[in-house]
Short mmCIF file of C-alpha atoms and ligand atoms in Angstrom, two decimals:
data_model
loop_
_atom_site.label_atom_id
_atom_site.label_comp_id
_atom_site.label_asym_id
_atom_site.label_seq_id
_atom_site.Cartn_x
_atom_site.Cartn_y
_atom_site.Cartn_z
CA MET A 1 -16.06 -10.02 28.93
CA VAL A 2 -19.45 -8.42 29.55
CA LEU A 3 -20.72 -6.29 26.67
CA GLY A 4 -23.31 -3.84 27.97
CA VAL A 5 -25.60 -2.35 25.34
CA ALA A 6 -27.77 0.67 26.17
CA GLY A 7 -30.68 2.17 24.27
CA GLY A 8 -29.35 4.31 21.45
CA ILE A 9 -29.39 3.94 17.68
CA ALA A 10 -25.69 2.97 17.82
CA ALA A 11 -26.81 -0.29 19.51
CA TYR A 12 -26.70 -1.91 16.05
CA LYS A 13 -22.95 -1.26 15.93
CA ALA A 14 -22.52 -3.23 19.17
CA VAL A 15 -23.36 -6.39 17.19
CA GLU A 16 -20.21 -5.80 15.13
CA VAL A 17 -18.15 -5.12 18.29
CA CYS A 18 -19.42 -8.43 19.68
CA ARG A 19 -18.60 -10.37 16.50
CA ARG A 20 -15.07 -8.93 16.29
CA LEU A 21 -14.31 -9.81 19.92
CA VAL A 22 -15.68 -13.34 19.57
CA ASP A 23 -13.55 -13.73 16.40
CA ALA A 24 -10.51 -12.62 18.45
CA GLY A 25 -11.18 -15.43 20.94
CA VAL A 26 -12.89 -13.44 23.69
CA HIS A 27 -15.80 -15.00 25.62
CA VAL A 28 -18.49 -12.33 25.32
CA ALA A 29 -21.61 -12.19 27.55
CA PRO A 30 -24.04 -9.51 26.30
CA VAL A 31 -26.28 -7.53 28.66
CA LEU A 32 -28.99 -5.41 27.02
CA THR A 33 -31.05 -2.70 28.67
CA ALA A 34 -34.80 -2.61 28.00
CA ASP A 35 -34.35 0.34 25.64
CA ALA A 36 -31.48 -1.33 23.78
CA GLN A 37 -33.98 -4.00 22.72
CA ARG A 38 -36.09 -1.33 21.02
CA PHE A 39 -33.20 -0.99 18.56
CA VAL A 40 -31.76 -4.53 18.30
CA GLY A 41 -33.29 -7.80 19.41
CA ALA A 42 -31.63 -9.92 22.07
CA VAL A 43 -31.70 -12.88 19.67
CA THR A 44 -29.21 -11.10 17.39
CA PHE A 45 -26.70 -10.80 20.22
CA SER A 46 -27.37 -14.35 21.41
CA ALA A 47 -26.56 -15.61 17.91
CA VAL A 48 -23.27 -13.73 17.68
CA ALA A 49 -22.02 -13.86 21.29
CA SER A 50 -20.52 -16.70 23.35
CA GLU A 51 -23.62 -17.10 25.51
CA PRO A 52 -27.27 -15.96 25.36
CA ALA A 53 -27.92 -12.26 25.88
CA ARG A 54 -29.25 -11.28 29.32
CA THR A 55 -31.86 -8.57 29.56
CA SER A 56 -33.14 -8.49 33.13
CA LEU A 57 -32.19 -9.02 36.76
CA TRP A 58 -35.19 -11.33 37.12
CA ASP A 59 -35.27 -13.80 34.24
CA ALA A 60 -31.58 -14.71 33.80
CA PRO A 61 -30.42 -18.37 33.97
CA GLU A 62 -28.86 -17.81 37.41
CA PRO A 63 -30.58 -16.27 40.48
CA ILE A 64 -28.24 -13.30 40.97
CA PRO A 65 -26.93 -12.53 37.48
CA HIS A 66 -25.32 -9.14 38.27
CA THR A 67 -22.94 -10.52 40.90
CA HIS A 68 -22.19 -13.59 38.75
CA LEU A 69 -21.37 -11.38 35.73
CA GLY A 70 -19.58 -8.70 37.73
CA GLN A 71 -17.35 -11.16 39.58
CA SER A 72 -16.48 -13.37 36.62
CA ALA A 73 -15.77 -10.60 34.08
CA ASP A 74 -12.19 -9.60 33.20
CA LEU A 75 -13.54 -6.51 31.46
CA ILE A 76 -16.89 -4.75 31.02
CA VAL A 77 -17.47 -2.70 27.87
CA VAL A 78 -20.52 -0.47 27.58
CA ALA A 79 -21.19 0.37 23.91
CA PRO A 80 -23.14 2.44 23.28
CA ALA A 81 -23.24 4.18 26.66
CA THR A 82 -26.16 6.63 26.69
CA ALA A 83 -26.35 9.80 28.81
CA ASN A 84 -28.84 7.89 30.99
CA VAL A 85 -26.55 4.91 31.71
CA ILE A 86 -23.54 7.19 32.24
CA GLY A 87 -25.59 9.29 34.70
CA LYS A 88 -26.79 6.26 36.64
CA TYR A 89 -23.31 4.71 36.74
CA ALA A 90 -21.77 7.97 38.00
CA ALA A 91 -24.50 8.33 40.65
CA GLY A 92 -24.28 4.72 41.79
CA ILE A 93 -27.83 3.84 40.76
CA SER A 94 -28.46 0.18 39.93
CA ASP A 95 -32.01 -0.20 38.69
CA ASP A 96 -31.44 -2.77 35.94
CA LEU A 97 -29.07 -5.63 35.12
CA LEU A 98 -26.48 -3.49 33.30
CA THR A 99 -26.14 -0.80 35.99
CA ALA A 100 -26.23 -3.44 38.76
CA THR A 101 -23.44 -5.38 37.01
CA LEU A 102 -21.36 -2.20 36.69
CA LEU A 103 -21.56 -1.69 40.46
CA ALA A 104 -20.99 -5.38 41.23
CA THR A 105 -17.60 -5.62 39.52
CA ARG A 106 -13.97 -4.90 40.31
CA ALA A 107 -12.96 -5.52 36.67
CA PRO A 108 -11.82 -2.65 34.44
CA VAL A 109 -14.66 -0.88 32.64
CA LEU A 110 -14.59 0.74 29.20
CA VAL A 111 -17.40 3.19 28.50
CA CYS A 112 -18.07 4.17 24.86
CA PRO A 113 -20.53 7.09 24.86
CA ALA A 114 -22.87 7.80 21.94
CA MET A 115 -25.52 10.51 21.90
CA HIS A 116 -26.51 13.75 20.23
CA THR A 117 -23.96 16.60 20.37
CA GLU A 118 -26.11 18.75 22.68
CA MET A 119 -26.40 15.89 25.17
CA TRP A 120 -22.69 14.94 24.93
CA GLU A 121 -21.65 18.55 25.55
CA HIS A 122 -24.15 19.08 28.39
CA VAL A 123 -22.35 19.95 31.60
CA ALA A 124 -24.19 17.16 33.46
CA VAL A 125 -22.87 14.51 31.07
CA GLN A 126 -19.37 15.99 31.01
CA GLU A 127 -19.26 16.09 34.80
CA ASN A 128 -20.44 12.48 34.99
CA ILE A 129 -17.75 11.45 32.49
CA ALA A 130 -15.14 13.32 34.56
CA THR A 131 -16.37 11.51 37.69
CA LEU A 132 -16.10 8.11 36.00
CA ARG A 133 -12.61 8.94 34.69
CA ARG A 134 -11.50 10.00 38.17
CA ARG A 135 -12.67 6.60 39.44
CA GLY A 136 -10.49 4.82 36.88
CA VAL A 137 -13.15 4.05 34.27
CA HIS A 138 -11.77 4.05 30.71
CA VAL A 139 -13.67 6.29 28.32
CA LEU A 140 -13.45 5.91 24.55
CA GLU A 141 -14.47 9.36 23.33
CA PRO A 142 -17.19 9.55 20.68
CA GLU A 143 -16.22 10.76 17.24
CA ALA A 144 -17.53 13.68 15.22
CA GLY A 145 -19.72 12.61 12.33
CA ARG A 146 -23.23 11.92 11.12
CA LEU A 147 -25.77 11.35 13.90
CA ALA A 148 -29.32 10.02 13.99
CA GLY A 149 -31.73 12.21 12.05
CA GLY A 150 -28.99 13.47 9.73
CA ASP A 151 -27.37 15.92 12.16
CA VAL A 152 -23.58 16.19 12.09
CA GLY A 153 -21.45 16.74 15.20
CA ALA A 154 -19.60 15.16 18.12
CA GLY A 155 -21.29 12.17 19.75
CA ARG A 156 -21.06 9.33 17.25
CA LEU A 157 -19.99 6.01 18.75
CA ALA A 158 -16.32 5.15 18.14
CA GLU A 159 -15.86 2.72 15.25
CA PRO A 160 -16.58 -0.93 16.23
CA GLY A 161 -13.03 -1.91 15.21
CA VAL A 162 -11.53 0.73 17.50
CA ILE A 163 -13.76 -0.40 20.39
CA ALA A 164 -12.77 -4.04 19.83
CA GLU A 165 -9.03 -3.21 19.65
CA THR A 166 -9.25 -1.07 22.78
CA ALA A 167 -11.07 -3.88 24.59
CA LEU A 168 -8.40 -6.38 23.50
CA ALA A 169 -5.66 -4.03 24.71
CA LEU A 170 -7.39 -3.65 28.10
CA LEU A 171 -7.83 -7.41 28.41
CA ALA A 172 -4.14 -7.90 27.59
CA GLY A 173 -3.34 -5.16 30.10
CA GLY A 174 -4.01 -7.67 32.85
CA ILE A 175 -2.05 -10.56 31.36
CA GLY A 176 -0.08 -9.38 28.29
CA ALA A 177 3.67 -9.86 28.07
CA LEU A 178 4.11 -6.17 27.30
CA THR A 179 1.81 -4.80 30.01
CA GLY A 180 2.84 -1.27 30.94
CA VAL A 181 5.73 -1.24 28.44
CA SER A 182 5.75 1.85 26.23
CA VAL A 183 6.49 1.06 22.59
CA LEU A 184 7.20 3.66 19.92
CA VAL A 185 6.79 2.41 16.33
CA THR A 186 7.41 4.15 13.01
CA ALA A 187 5.82 3.06 9.74
CA GLY A 188 5.58 3.95 6.08
CA GLY A 189 7.79 5.69 3.56
CA THR A 190 8.56 9.37 4.01
CA ARG A 191 7.73 11.91 1.28
CA GLU A 192 10.24 14.66 0.55
CA ALA A 193 8.71 17.65 -1.19
CA ILE A 194 10.02 18.98 -4.50
CA ASP A 195 7.24 21.56 -4.81
CA PRO A 196 3.68 21.82 -3.36
CA VAL A 197 2.44 18.87 -5.45
CA ARG A 198 5.45 16.63 -6.15
CA PHE A 199 7.64 14.59 -3.87
CA VAL A 200 10.47 12.07 -3.79
CA GLY A 201 9.20 8.91 -2.10
CA ASN A 202 9.49 5.15 -1.84
CA ARG A 203 7.21 2.15 -2.10
CA SER A 204 6.75 1.37 1.61
CA SER A 205 3.06 0.88 2.52
CA GLY A 206 3.50 0.97 6.31
CA LYS A 207 1.94 -2.50 6.70
CA MET A 208 4.87 -3.97 8.66
CA GLY A 209 5.03 -1.11 11.18
CA HIS A 210 1.26 -1.07 11.59
CA ALA A 211 1.29 -4.82 12.28
CA VAL A 212 3.94 -4.32 15.00
CA ALA A 213 1.97 -1.44 16.58
CA ARG A 214 -1.33 -3.37 16.56
CA GLU A 215 0.22 -6.52 18.02
CA ALA A 216 2.10 -4.55 20.70
CA ALA A 217 -1.17 -2.89 21.80
CA ARG A 218 -2.86 -6.29 21.90
CA ARG A 219 -0.13 -7.50 24.23
CA GLY A 220 -0.81 -4.66 26.63
CA ALA A 221 1.83 -2.12 25.55
CA ARG A 222 1.21 1.64 25.51
CA VAL A 223 1.73 2.31 21.82
CA THR A 224 2.69 5.47 19.95
CA LEU A 225 2.70 5.05 16.18
CA VAL A 226 4.44 7.67 14.03
CA THR A 227 3.29 6.92 10.51
CA THR A 228 3.16 8.36 7.00
CA THR A 229 0.22 6.16 5.98
CA THR A 230 -3.18 5.53 7.57
CA PRO A 231 -3.55 2.03 9.05
CA VAL A 232 -6.22 -0.01 7.21
CA ALA A 233 -7.40 -1.63 10.47
CA PRO A 234 -7.70 0.11 13.85
CA ILE A 235 -4.83 0.28 16.33
CA ALA A 236 -5.35 1.05 20.04
CA GLY A 237 -2.79 3.75 20.75
CA GLU A 238 -1.67 7.27 19.94
CA ILE A 239 -1.29 7.83 16.19
CA VAL A 240 1.01 10.65 15.07
CA PRO A 241 0.71 11.31 11.32
CA VAL A 242 3.83 12.71 9.61
CA GLU A 243 5.03 13.12 6.05
CA SER A 244 8.73 13.98 5.74
CA ALA A 245 11.88 12.50 7.30
CA ASP A 246 12.31 15.76 9.18
CA ALA A 247 8.80 15.60 10.68
CA MET A 248 9.30 11.93 11.56
CA HIS A 249 12.62 12.76 13.24
CA GLU A 250 10.97 15.47 15.32
CA ALA A 251 8.03 13.26 16.35
CA VAL A 252 10.28 10.29 17.20
CA MET A 253 12.67 12.37 19.27
CA ALA A 254 9.74 13.94 21.16
CA HIS A 255 8.52 10.48 22.20
CA ALA A 256 11.74 8.43 22.37
CA ALA A 257 12.90 9.47 25.83
CA GLY A 258 9.76 8.00 27.40
CA ALA A 259 9.79 4.82 25.31
CA ASP A 260 11.04 1.48 26.62
CA VAL A 261 11.14 0.08 23.10
CA VAL A 262 11.51 1.79 19.72
CA VAL A 263 10.78 -0.09 16.49
CA MET A 264 11.94 1.77 13.37
CA ALA A 265 9.98 0.02 10.63
CA ALA A 266 9.62 3.17 8.52
CA ALA A 267 11.39 3.53 5.20
CA VAL A 268 12.96 6.91 5.86
CA ALA A 269 14.25 8.77 2.81
CA ASP A 270 18.03 9.07 2.82
CA PHE A 271 17.96 12.16 0.62
CA ARG A 272 15.61 15.08 0.12
CA PRO A 273 15.52 17.97 -2.36
CA LYS A 274 17.84 20.70 -1.12
CA ALA A 275 15.43 23.46 -2.13
CA VAL A 276 11.63 23.12 -2.08
CA ALA A 277 9.87 25.32 -4.66
CA ASP A 278 7.13 27.52 -3.15
CA GLN A 279 5.00 27.24 -6.27
CA LYS A 280 4.34 24.30 -8.59
CA LEU A 281 7.21 23.92 -11.07
CA LYS A 282 5.84 24.59 -14.55
CA LYS A 283 6.52 22.25 -17.45
CA GLY A 284 7.14 25.15 -19.76
CA ASP A 285 10.09 26.29 -17.65
CA GLY A 286 12.09 23.24 -18.74
CA VAL A 287 13.36 20.12 -16.98
CA PRO A 288 14.19 21.06 -13.37
CA GLU A 289 17.45 20.02 -11.82
CA VAL A 290 16.62 18.54 -8.40
CA VAL A 291 19.65 18.69 -6.15
CA LEU A 292 19.44 16.33 -3.16
CA GLU A 293 20.91 16.57 0.33
CA PRO A 294 21.07 13.90 3.06
CA THR A 295 18.36 13.60 5.71
CA ILE A 296 19.04 12.81 9.37
CA ASP A 297 19.45 9.10 10.13
CA ILE A 298 16.81 8.74 12.84
CA LEU A 299 17.82 5.24 13.92
CA SER A 300 21.47 6.29 14.33
CA ALA A 301 20.35 9.26 16.42
CA LEU A 302 18.28 6.89 18.59
CA GLY A 303 21.24 4.52 18.89
CA ARG A 304 23.48 7.34 20.11
CA ALA A 305 20.88 8.59 22.61
CA LYS A 306 19.88 5.10 23.79
CA ARG A 307 19.49 4.95 27.56
CA PRO A 308 20.30 1.83 29.60
CA GLY A 309 17.52 -0.72 29.29
CA GLN A 310 15.98 0.84 26.20
CA PHE A 311 15.50 -1.70 23.39
CA LEU A 312 15.99 -0.62 19.79
CA VAL A 313 14.68 -2.55 16.78
CA GLY A 314 15.78 -1.59 13.27
CA PHE A 315 14.82 -2.87 9.85
CA ALA A 316 17.29 -3.36 7.04
CA ALA A 317 15.99 -3.24 3.48
CA GLU A 318 18.56 -4.96 1.29
CA THR A 319 18.72 -6.23 -2.27
CA GLU A 320 21.97 -8.24 -1.97
CA SER A 321 24.24 -9.74 0.76
CA VAL A 322 21.29 -9.30 3.12
CA VAL A 323 22.82 -10.69 6.35
CA GLU A 324 26.24 -9.01 5.95
CA HIS A 325 24.78 -5.59 5.19
CA ALA A 326 22.19 -5.87 7.98
CA ALA A 327 24.82 -6.95 10.53
CA ALA A 328 26.95 -3.94 9.60
CA LYS A 329 23.93 -1.64 10.10
CA LEU A 330 23.15 -3.25 13.47
CA ARG A 331 26.64 -2.41 14.76
CA ALA A 332 26.86 1.03 13.16
CA LYS A 333 23.46 2.16 14.49
CA ASN A 334 23.78 0.57 18.00
CA VAL A 335 20.61 -1.50 17.49
CA ASP A 336 19.57 -4.49 19.67
CA LEU A 337 17.57 -6.39 17.06
CA MET A 338 17.72 -5.98 13.30
CA VAL A 339 15.00 -7.34 11.03
CA ALA A 340 16.60 -7.83 7.64
CA ASN A 341 14.71 -8.48 4.49
CA ASP A 342 15.35 -8.86 0.82
CA VAL A 343 13.15 -6.17 -0.66
CA ALA A 344 13.96 -7.35 -4.18
CA ALA A 345 12.09 -10.66 -3.62
CA GLU A 346 8.51 -10.67 -4.89
CA ASP A 347 6.83 -12.09 -1.76
CA SER A 348 8.83 -9.97 0.69
CA GLY A 349 9.32 -6.29 1.42
CA PHE A 350 7.25 -3.44 0.05
CA GLU A 351 3.47 -3.41 -0.46
CA VAL A 352 2.84 -7.16 0.04
CA ASP A 353 1.25 -8.84 3.11
CA THR A 354 4.07 -11.34 3.57
CA ASN A 355 7.71 -11.08 4.54
CA ARG A 356 10.78 -13.31 4.59
CA ALA A 357 13.09 -11.96 7.25
CA VAL A 358 16.30 -12.72 9.10
CA LEU A 359 16.44 -11.67 12.77
CA LEU A 360 19.91 -10.53 13.84
CA ASP A 361 20.72 -9.72 17.44
CA SER A 362 23.62 -7.93 19.10
CA THR A 363 25.32 -11.24 20.05
CA GLY A 364 25.77 -11.96 16.34
CA ARG A 365 23.06 -14.64 16.19
CA ALA A 366 21.10 -14.76 12.92
CA LEU A 367 17.75 -16.55 12.70
CA GLU A 368 16.46 -17.11 9.20
CA LEU A 369 12.64 -17.15 9.20
CA PRO A 370 10.43 -18.73 6.55
CA LEU A 371 7.95 -16.75 4.46
CA MET A 372 5.11 -15.57 6.73
CA GLY A 373 2.42 -12.91 7.10
CA LYS A 374 3.52 -9.52 8.40
CA ASP A 375 1.21 -10.05 11.43
CA ALA A 376 3.04 -13.28 12.32
CA LEU A 377 6.44 -11.62 11.87
CA ALA A 378 5.28 -8.75 14.11
CA GLY A 379 4.46 -11.39 16.76
CA LEU A 380 7.94 -12.96 16.55
CA ILE A 381 9.65 -9.57 16.78
CA LEU A 382 7.58 -8.73 19.86
CA ASP A 383 8.40 -12.14 21.43
CA ARG A 384 12.06 -11.04 21.30
CA VAL A 385 11.15 -7.64 22.70
CA ALA A 386 9.18 -9.27 25.54
CA ASP A 387 12.16 -11.56 26.35
CA ALA A 388 14.48 -8.55 26.54
CA VAL A 389 12.04 -6.57 28.71
CA ALA A 390 11.59 -9.56 31.06
CA LYS A 391 15.41 -9.92 31.43
CA LYS A 392 15.74 -6.24 32.22
CA GLU A 393 13.32 -6.30 35.14
CA PRO A 394 15.29 -8.32 37.73
CA GLN A 395 18.31 -6.03 37.24
CA GLN A 396 16.19 -3.03 38.07
CA ALA A 397 14.74 -4.59 41.20
N1 CTP B 401 16.60 4.81 8.96
C1 CTP B 401 16.43 5.96 9.68
N2 CTP B 401 16.69 7.19 9.12
C2 CTP B 401 17.14 7.27 7.85
C3 CTP B 401 17.35 6.09 7.11
C4 CTP B 401 17.08 4.88 7.69
O1 CTP B 401 16.01 5.88 10.84
N3 CTP B 401 17.39 8.48 7.34
C5 CTP B 401 16.34 3.52 9.61
C6 CTP B 401 15.22 2.71 8.99
O2 CTP B 401 13.96 2.99 9.60
C7 CTP B 401 15.64 1.28 9.28
C8 CTP B 401 17.15 1.35 9.29
O3 CTP B 401 17.49 2.72 9.50
O4 CTP B 401 15.18 0.83 10.54
C9 CTP B 401 17.84 0.84 8.08
O5 CTP B 401 17.32 1.48 6.94
P1 CTP B 401 17.86 1.09 5.49
O6 CTP B 401 17.14 1.91 4.48
O7 CTP B 401 17.87 -0.39 5.34
O8 CTP B 401 19.39 1.51 5.60
P2 CTP B 401 20.18 2.83 5.43
O9 CTP B 401 20.80 3.15 6.73
O10 CTP B 401 19.34 3.90 4.82
O11 CTP B 401 21.35 2.38 4.44
P3 CTP B 401 21.33 2.05 2.85
O12 CTP B 401 20.21 2.87 2.28
O13 CTP B 401 22.68 2.45 2.41
O14 CTP B 401 21.09 0.57 2.73
#
């Protein structure tokens, strides 16, 4: 991967992007513009990257560095991309190593703009961005936040973690087992309001669902994550925040028809207060009686609406007779793969980073897995998903 760094204050964040991608196993070749080196020295990138940073068309180790880099790259990421580099790229100008490399490649390109709000919103920049998008260039929009000089507004470079995850997803897009597959994931425990400040909830942290969403994106899937909790590490995909079972049901149903795979890792409340008080219940008014009513079973609704070829993964949280109860849920909810775990065990289930699961499939096979990290379990679940998706394809042809 070529990491192009242009001359903006956010160039220092590109060091972190580089480190994260190298940690993830990517071979990163940095290319710095002359102005980038006013902010960060080439030595810093050379120390962190997989090969020495290149800074010029004329003093690189090989005679024609732009064609070498452009032809050998699987992906080019420009972070930060200044208004100047974006303008030159859109106009087809190649007056330095970075812009020449951008024109000398057929690899996908991810542009991560960073500049002051006035520049970002300038019609010239917006038209250049639109031109690049039309040509198939990926653009990771800048965020709103604190800018150089203390100003606040749109134009801040996307977080390094988000850039790295997006780059990994694009790299996987060429080779990943879930390339082009759309995966809908739910995560976290729902909160059912009693009054404006109190709720009935459960102890789910969302870690398992977030791990599945992150891993699916890394394997090239188009991910939509419907979640009640904010992921601690970035995920490349659409994030839909929700709170209640009702809101989760609505969000899932809005996205389910277009999903090839749905993974229901959320701990959805089975009951919610029948009446929600408009105002905070006061202590002085005595102990309230909270009457509960059932919520919709989202997974059952998905199972009933499942279209041919769609793959449904459920989770079963059990405290006894784990396999028997999970197998019954698999049949009742028309699920293809059930991930059962004993949530009463200390190293498994809610709030911890590890899980001890049994994978049950619709043929009745049960695979008991050892204790492992939730990331590793996410990988095994997605291996099964990838197998099912691969089997589906010949039938469609
Ligand atoms: N689930 C759901 N909607 C609900 C309840 C559960 O979609 N209202 C989903 C969960 O996301 C999970 C699966 O159903 O994938 C099993 O959830 P679990 O809590 O283990 O089972 P329940 O069906 O709620 O049964 P019980 O509480 O009696 O064990």
